[in-house]
Short mmCIF file of C-alpha atoms in Angstrom, two decimals:
data_model
loop_
_atom_site.label_atom_id
_atom_site.label_comp_id
_atom_site.label_asym_id
_atom_site.label_seq_id
_atom_site.Cartn_x
_atom_site.Cartn_y
_atom_site.Cartn_z
CA MET A 1 -18.58 41.69 3.15
CA GLU A 2 -14.84 41.28 2.59
CA LYS A 3 -13.61 39.85 -0.70
CA ALA A 4 -10.95 37.14 -0.79
CA TYR A 5 -7.88 37.21 -3.02
CA ILE A 6 -4.90 35.04 -3.84
CA LYS A 7 -1.91 37.12 -2.80
CA GLU A 8 1.14 34.90 -3.37
CA ILE A 9 1.94 31.33 -4.48
CA ALA A 10 5.10 29.25 -4.10
CA TYR A 11 5.93 25.58 -4.47
CA TYR A 12 8.65 23.17 -3.44
CA LEU A 13 9.85 19.94 -5.05
CA PRO A 14 11.98 17.22 -3.43
CA ASP A 15 15.55 16.90 -4.74
CA CYS A 16 15.21 13.32 -6.02
CA VAL A 17 14.09 13.19 -9.66
CA VAL A 18 12.80 9.97 -11.20
CA THR A 19 12.94 10.12 -15.00
CA ASN A 20 11.21 7.90 -17.52
CA GLU A 21 14.59 6.27 -18.12
CA ASP A 22 14.65 5.30 -14.45
CA ILE A 23 11.17 3.79 -14.71
CA VAL A 24 12.09 1.83 -17.83
CA HIS A 25 15.13 0.44 -16.03
CA ASP A 26 12.74 -1.17 -13.53
CA PHE A 27 10.14 -2.09 -16.15
CA PRO A 28 11.94 -2.88 -19.43
CA GLU A 29 8.66 -3.86 -21.10
CA TRP A 30 7.86 -0.12 -21.17
CA SER A 31 9.63 2.54 -23.22
CA VAL A 32 10.47 6.15 -22.49
CA GLU A 33 8.39 7.23 -25.48
CA LYS A 34 5.37 5.16 -24.39
CA ILE A 35 5.31 6.72 -20.92
CA ALA A 36 5.67 10.24 -22.33
CA SER A 37 2.97 9.79 -24.96
CA LYS A 38 0.44 7.93 -22.80
CA VAL A 39 0.85 9.61 -19.42
CA GLY A 40 2.44 12.90 -20.50
CA VAL A 41 5.10 12.85 -17.78
CA ASN A 42 8.84 13.04 -18.46
CA GLN A 43 9.99 13.17 -14.85
CA ARG A 44 8.61 13.34 -11.35
CA HIS A 45 10.09 14.38 -7.98
CA VAL A 46 10.03 11.84 -5.15
CA ALA A 47 10.43 12.59 -1.45
CA ALA A 48 13.35 10.99 0.39
CA SER A 49 12.63 8.18 2.86
CA ASP A 50 13.01 10.59 5.80
CA GLU A 51 11.18 13.48 4.10
CA THR A 52 7.48 13.99 4.83
CA ALA A 53 4.65 16.12 3.46
CA VAL A 54 5.08 18.41 6.47
CA ASP A 55 8.75 18.91 5.58
CA LEU A 56 7.82 19.77 2.00
CA ALA A 57 5.07 22.16 3.10
CA ILE A 58 7.42 23.97 5.48
CA ALA A 59 9.95 24.34 2.65
CA ALA A 60 7.25 25.74 0.34
CA ALA A 61 6.14 28.24 2.99
CA GLU A 62 9.72 29.35 3.69
CA LYS A 63 10.20 29.84 -0.05
CA LEU A 64 7.07 31.99 -0.18
CA PHE A 65 8.12 34.14 2.78
CA GLY A 66 11.63 34.51 1.37
CA ASN A 67 10.55 35.53 -2.14
CA SER A 68 7.63 37.85 -1.38
CA ASN A 69 6.59 40.78 0.78
CA VAL A 70 4.30 38.57 2.88
CA ASP A 71 5.20 38.84 6.57
CA ARG A 72 4.81 35.51 8.36
CA GLN A 73 3.70 37.37 11.49
CA ASN A 74 0.58 38.53 9.66
CA VAL A 75 -0.62 34.97 9.03
CA ASP A 76 -3.65 34.31 11.24
CA TYR A 77 -4.77 30.89 9.99
CA ILE A 78 -3.10 27.77 8.55
CA LEU A 79 -4.99 25.31 6.35
CA PHE A 80 -3.01 22.20 5.45
CA CYS A 81 -4.30 19.79 2.83
CA THR A 82 -2.64 16.38 2.89
CA GLN A 83 -3.37 12.67 2.71
CA SER A 84 0.17 11.93 3.91
CA PRO A 85 0.19 13.34 7.48
CA ASP A 86 3.15 12.85 9.78
CA TYR A 87 0.93 11.39 12.50
CA PHE A 88 -2.69 10.44 13.24
CA LEU A 89 -2.34 13.11 15.92
CA PRO A 90 -1.29 15.80 16.60
CA THR A 91 -2.56 17.94 13.74
CA SER A 92 0.19 18.55 11.19
CA ALA A 93 -0.82 22.22 10.85
CA CYS A 94 0.01 22.72 14.55
CA ILE A 95 3.49 21.29 14.00
CA ILE A 96 3.90 23.58 10.97
CA GLN A 97 2.91 26.65 13.03
CA ASN A 98 5.75 25.93 15.44
CA LYS A 99 8.32 25.06 12.77
CA LEU A 100 7.58 28.24 10.82
CA GLY A 101 7.73 30.43 13.94
CA LEU A 102 4.24 31.81 13.41
CA ARG A 103 2.21 33.52 16.11
CA LYS A 104 0.42 31.34 18.65
CA SER A 105 -2.79 33.36 18.41
CA ILE A 106 -3.80 31.75 15.10
CA GLY A 107 -6.01 28.93 13.87
CA ALA A 108 -4.52 25.80 12.34
CA LEU A 109 -6.17 22.72 10.90
CA ASP A 110 -5.60 19.82 8.50
CA PHE A 111 -8.05 18.57 5.93
CA SER A 112 -7.70 15.31 4.04
CA MET A 113 -8.50 15.86 0.38
CA GLY A 114 -6.78 14.72 -2.78
CA CYS A 115 -6.92 16.14 -6.27
CA SER A 116 -9.76 18.57 -5.45
CA GLY A 117 -7.99 19.69 -2.28
CA TYR A 118 -6.73 23.06 -3.50
CA ILE A 119 -10.23 24.10 -4.57
CA TYR A 120 -11.66 23.03 -1.23
CA GLY A 121 -8.86 24.92 0.54
CA LEU A 122 -9.66 28.10 -1.39
CA SER A 123 -13.33 27.72 -0.44
CA LEU A 124 -12.46 27.32 3.25
CA ALA A 125 -10.10 30.31 3.12
CA LYS A 126 -12.67 32.50 1.39
CA GLY A 127 -15.25 31.50 3.99
CA LEU A 128 -12.95 32.46 6.84
CA ILE A 129 -12.27 35.85 5.29
CA CYS A 130 -15.89 36.59 4.39
CA ALA A 131 -16.96 35.64 7.93
CA GLY A 132 -14.40 38.03 9.42
CA ILE A 133 -12.58 35.19 11.20
CA ALA A 134 -9.20 35.65 9.48
CA ARG A 135 -7.53 38.11 7.12
CA ASN A 136 -4.34 36.33 6.01
CA ILE A 137 -4.58 32.57 5.51
CA LEU A 138 -1.65 30.32 4.67
CA LEU A 139 -3.07 27.50 2.53
CA LEU A 140 -0.57 24.65 2.26
CA THR A 141 -0.81 21.51 0.17
CA GLY A 142 1.66 18.66 0.59
CA GLU A 143 1.70 15.11 -0.69
CA THR A 144 4.11 12.19 -0.76
CA TYR A 145 1.92 9.71 -2.64
CA ASN A 146 4.99 7.77 -3.74
CA LYS A 147 5.30 6.47 -0.18
CA HIS A 148 1.88 4.83 -0.71
CA ILE A 149 2.83 3.14 -4.00
CA HIS A 150 4.16 -0.43 -4.28
CA PRO A 151 7.59 -0.53 -5.99
CA LYS A 152 6.24 -2.87 -8.70
CA ASP A 153 3.24 -0.66 -9.48
CA LYS A 154 4.46 0.64 -12.82
CA GLY A 155 1.19 2.40 -13.65
CA ASN A 156 1.04 4.62 -10.57
CA ARG A 157 4.79 5.11 -10.44
CA THR A 158 4.72 6.72 -13.89
CA ILE A 159 1.93 9.11 -12.89
CA PHE A 160 2.51 10.46 -9.39
CA GLY A 161 5.05 12.96 -8.12
CA ASP A 162 5.61 14.46 -4.66
CA ALA A 163 5.45 18.20 -3.95
CA ALA A 164 4.13 20.96 -1.70
CA THR A 165 2.72 24.42 -2.29
CA ALA A 166 2.05 27.55 -0.23
CA THR A 167 -0.61 30.14 -1.05
CA VAL A 168 -1.55 33.23 0.90
CA ILE A 169 -5.23 34.17 0.65
CA SER A 170 -5.98 37.66 1.91
CA THR A 171 -8.26 40.70 1.68
CA SER A 172 -6.21 41.99 -1.27
CA GLY A 173 -3.99 40.40 -3.89
CA ILE A 174 -3.46 39.47 -7.52
CA ALA A 175 -6.67 37.52 -8.15
CA GLU A 176 -10.12 37.72 -6.59
CA ILE A 177 -11.62 34.32 -5.76
CA GLY A 178 -15.07 33.86 -7.30
CA ASN A 179 -17.97 31.58 -6.45
CA PHE A 180 -17.63 27.83 -6.01
CA SER A 181 -19.25 24.64 -7.21
CA LEU A 182 -18.42 21.62 -5.03
CA GLY A 183 -19.47 17.98 -5.22
CA THR A 184 -19.12 14.66 -3.42
CA ASP A 185 -19.97 11.03 -4.19
CA GLY A 186 -18.62 8.66 -1.56
CA SER A 187 -19.98 5.62 -3.43
CA GLY A 188 -16.73 5.67 -5.44
CA ALA A 189 -14.47 5.58 -2.39
CA GLU A 190 -13.04 2.12 -3.03
CA ASN A 191 -11.84 2.98 -6.54
CA LEU A 192 -8.98 5.08 -5.17
CA ILE A 193 -8.02 3.89 -1.72
CA ILE A 194 -5.44 2.61 0.75
CA LYS A 195 -7.45 0.17 2.82
CA SER A 196 -5.15 -0.59 5.75
CA GLY A 197 -3.60 1.75 8.31
CA GLY A 198 -6.72 3.57 9.52
CA MET A 199 -9.07 2.58 12.30
CA ARG A 200 -11.35 0.52 10.00
CA CYS A 201 -8.43 -1.78 9.20
CA PRO A 202 -5.51 -0.80 11.45
CA GLU A 203 -3.11 -3.69 10.81
CA LYS A 204 -1.23 -4.31 7.58
CA GLN A 205 -2.99 -7.07 5.67
CA ASN A 206 0.04 -8.47 3.80
CA ASP A 207 -2.35 -9.60 1.06
CA LEU A 208 -0.27 -8.67 -1.97
CA CYS A 209 -1.29 -10.34 -5.22
CA PHE A 210 -0.94 -9.50 -8.90
CA ASP A 211 -3.74 -9.00 -11.41
CA GLU A 212 -3.88 -10.41 -14.95
CA ASN A 213 -1.71 -7.54 -16.19
CA GLY A 214 0.98 -8.13 -13.58
CA ASN A 215 0.02 -5.08 -11.49
CA PRO A 216 0.23 -5.40 -7.69
CA VAL A 217 -3.02 -5.28 -5.72
CA SER A 218 -2.74 -4.84 -1.95
CA SER A 219 -4.71 -3.35 0.93
CA ASP A 220 -1.43 -1.90 2.19
CA TYR A 221 -0.67 0.25 -0.88
CA LEU A 222 -2.43 2.74 -3.10
CA TYR A 223 -5.06 1.09 -5.27
CA MET A 224 -6.53 2.95 -8.23
CA ASN A 225 -9.17 1.55 -10.55
CA GLY A 226 -8.13 3.56 -13.59
CA SER A 227 -11.15 2.81 -15.76
CA GLU A 228 -13.61 3.76 -13.00
CA ILE A 229 -11.73 6.96 -12.19
CA PHE A 230 -11.71 7.86 -15.88
CA ALA A 231 -15.45 7.22 -16.17
CA PHE A 232 -16.15 9.31 -13.05
CA THR A 233 -14.09 12.19 -14.44
CA LEU A 234 -15.87 12.19 -17.79
CA ASP A 235 -19.22 12.05 -16.00
CA ARG A 236 -18.62 14.81 -13.45
CA VAL A 237 -16.20 17.38 -14.90
CA PRO A 238 -18.22 18.69 -17.88
CA PRO A 239 -21.26 19.45 -15.64
CA LEU A 240 -18.86 20.95 -13.08
CA VAL A 241 -17.58 23.42 -15.68
CA GLU A 242 -21.15 24.42 -16.56
CA ASP A 243 -22.06 24.82 -12.89
CA VAL A 244 -19.02 27.01 -12.17
CA LEU A 245 -19.98 29.25 -15.11
CA LEU A 246 -23.54 29.43 -13.77
CA HIS A 247 -22.43 30.29 -10.23
CA ASN A 248 -20.21 33.07 -11.58
CA THR A 249 -22.76 34.31 -14.19
CA ILE A 250 -20.28 34.19 -17.08
CA THR A 251 -20.03 32.21 -20.30
CA LYS A 252 -17.46 29.67 -21.39
CA ASP A 253 -16.04 32.07 -23.97
CA GLU A 254 -15.37 34.66 -21.26
CA ILE A 255 -12.88 32.34 -19.56
CA ASP A 256 -9.37 33.22 -20.75
CA LEU A 257 -7.68 30.13 -19.32
CA TYR A 258 -8.75 26.78 -17.90
CA VAL A 259 -6.49 25.24 -15.24
CA PHE A 260 -7.60 21.70 -14.44
CA HIS A 261 -6.08 19.22 -12.01
CA GLN A 262 -3.10 17.77 -13.88
CA ALA A 263 -4.12 14.11 -13.77
CA ASN A 264 -2.55 12.61 -16.88
CA LYS A 265 -2.18 13.66 -20.50
CA TYR A 266 -4.74 11.27 -21.96
CA MET A 267 -7.47 12.25 -19.50
CA LEU A 268 -6.81 15.99 -19.87
CA ASN A 269 -6.90 15.84 -23.68
CA PHE A 270 -10.11 13.82 -23.60
CA LEU A 271 -11.75 16.30 -21.21
CA ARG A 272 -10.60 19.33 -23.21
CA LYS A 273 -12.09 17.94 -26.41
CA LYS A 274 -15.32 16.80 -24.72
CA ILE A 275 -15.88 20.25 -23.18
CA LYS A 276 -14.75 21.93 -26.44
CA ILE A 277 -11.98 24.09 -25.01
CA ALA A 278 -9.41 25.45 -27.46
CA PRO A 279 -5.86 24.16 -26.79
CA GLU A 280 -4.48 27.68 -26.32
CA ARG A 281 -6.93 28.27 -23.47
CA PHE A 282 -6.14 25.02 -21.66
CA TYR A 283 -3.03 25.02 -19.45
CA ASP A 284 -0.79 21.97 -19.19
CA CYS A 285 2.40 21.68 -17.13
CA LEU A 286 2.24 17.99 -16.27
CA SER A 287 5.42 16.80 -17.97
CA GLU A 288 8.02 17.98 -15.43
CA TYR A 289 6.12 17.25 -12.22
CA GLY A 290 3.68 14.41 -12.74
CA ASN A 291 0.36 14.21 -10.92
CA THR A 292 1.18 15.85 -7.58
CA VAL A 293 -2.41 15.46 -6.31
CA SER A 294 -3.55 18.59 -4.40
CA ASN A 295 -0.46 20.47 -5.60
CA THR A 296 -1.12 20.37 -9.34
CA ILE A 297 -3.40 23.41 -9.63
CA PRO A 298 -1.27 25.86 -7.58
CA ILE A 299 1.89 24.68 -9.38
CA ALA A 300 0.14 25.25 -12.72
CA LEU A 301 -1.10 28.67 -11.58
CA TYR A 302 2.38 29.72 -10.48
CA ASN A 303 3.86 28.68 -13.81
CA ALA A 304 1.08 30.29 -15.85
CA ILE A 305 1.70 33.59 -14.06
CA ASP A 306 5.48 33.22 -14.32
CA ASP A 307 5.50 32.45 -18.07
CA LYS A 308 2.98 35.25 -18.74
CA THR A 309 0.26 32.90 -19.96
CA ILE A 310 -1.86 34.76 -17.40
CA SER A 311 -1.54 38.49 -18.01
CA GLY A 312 -3.82 41.47 -17.64
CA ASN A 313 -7.49 41.14 -16.74
CA PHE A 314 -7.72 37.38 -17.03
CA LYS A 315 -10.55 35.15 -15.90
CA VAL A 316 -9.19 31.71 -15.00
CA MET A 317 -11.34 28.68 -14.23
CA LEU A 318 -9.94 26.11 -11.79
CA ALA A 319 -11.30 22.56 -11.61
CA GLY A 320 -10.17 19.73 -9.33
CA PHE A 321 -11.50 16.18 -9.23
CA GLY A 322 -10.55 12.78 -7.85
CA VAL A 323 -10.30 10.65 -4.71
CA GLY A 324 -13.42 10.62 -2.58
CA TYR A 325 -15.01 10.97 -5.10
CA SER A 326 -14.87 14.74 -4.82
CA TRP A 327 -14.82 17.62 -7.27
CA GLY A 328 -14.85 21.40 -7.19
CA GLY A 329 -14.28 24.51 -9.25
CA THR A 330 -14.13 28.28 -9.09
CA VAL A 331 -13.08 31.29 -11.16
CA LEU A 332 -10.14 33.59 -10.39
CA TYR A 333 -10.42 37.20 -11.57
CA PHE A 334 -6.96 38.63 -12.23
CA ALA A 335 -6.65 42.41 -12.37
#
């Protein structure tokens, strides 16, 4: 059976940068220091009004092809993870195939996942390779969550950034993809949701109101129940880590680096301490990007490779968790 490897990673950020100073201008009751200390984000990139997740993903892919020895004509499958598609139909991955000038004799599909999306994408890519269906898969993630956020939603505006990433998964590369642990609990769906716009509730509800803390609540914009999401994360991620170790028959001490979904500083610190991971083995690159949803793990991986945090024969655990609820993890074996 073929093994699956990560071959190359690239990412793309929109030009517009929103700093903490910009946020404080809109919400003077906050301070730059408070945002940085509580959320752990100094700035975030935001897509332009006419810039979509597809545009960002195409830019990330072009960056990958331009900076590596990967030939676009060898790509035989596109997987595109987004919750910000251009259209209900057609499939965004089909549009991307045409825009990138890839062969027509390839597979292409979208999947709608959030903060666990990169893990799920790796699992799909590995499955395609191990089944002999594809040999070179272009896994794209792209999100423009800021388009879903109400302008007066100071909490979510401090957290989320827009971005896209491109990863080639192949039969050879820099890191072998290990075994997976995946999980789902749809009972938490309404704690991170945009209620209107789909077929269940197609029309905008125009039901904007403000809670006791002055935060907007609307069916037409992103709603996140922060306390419930935090509780879910603390409940599911520690067992996830144990299950990933079990599936890969290694111990916690054998993992050289842990790369978790970059949710927010407070949550990551709490998880690290709860799981008892040493700070030097826990990667954090949240401050310059924000929570970019399905993009956070590949952006962190790219930076950890680039700054030599990952070097030599490293074992790196990945863990994603969030909207759905969904969660997943795996181990990368760098040679």
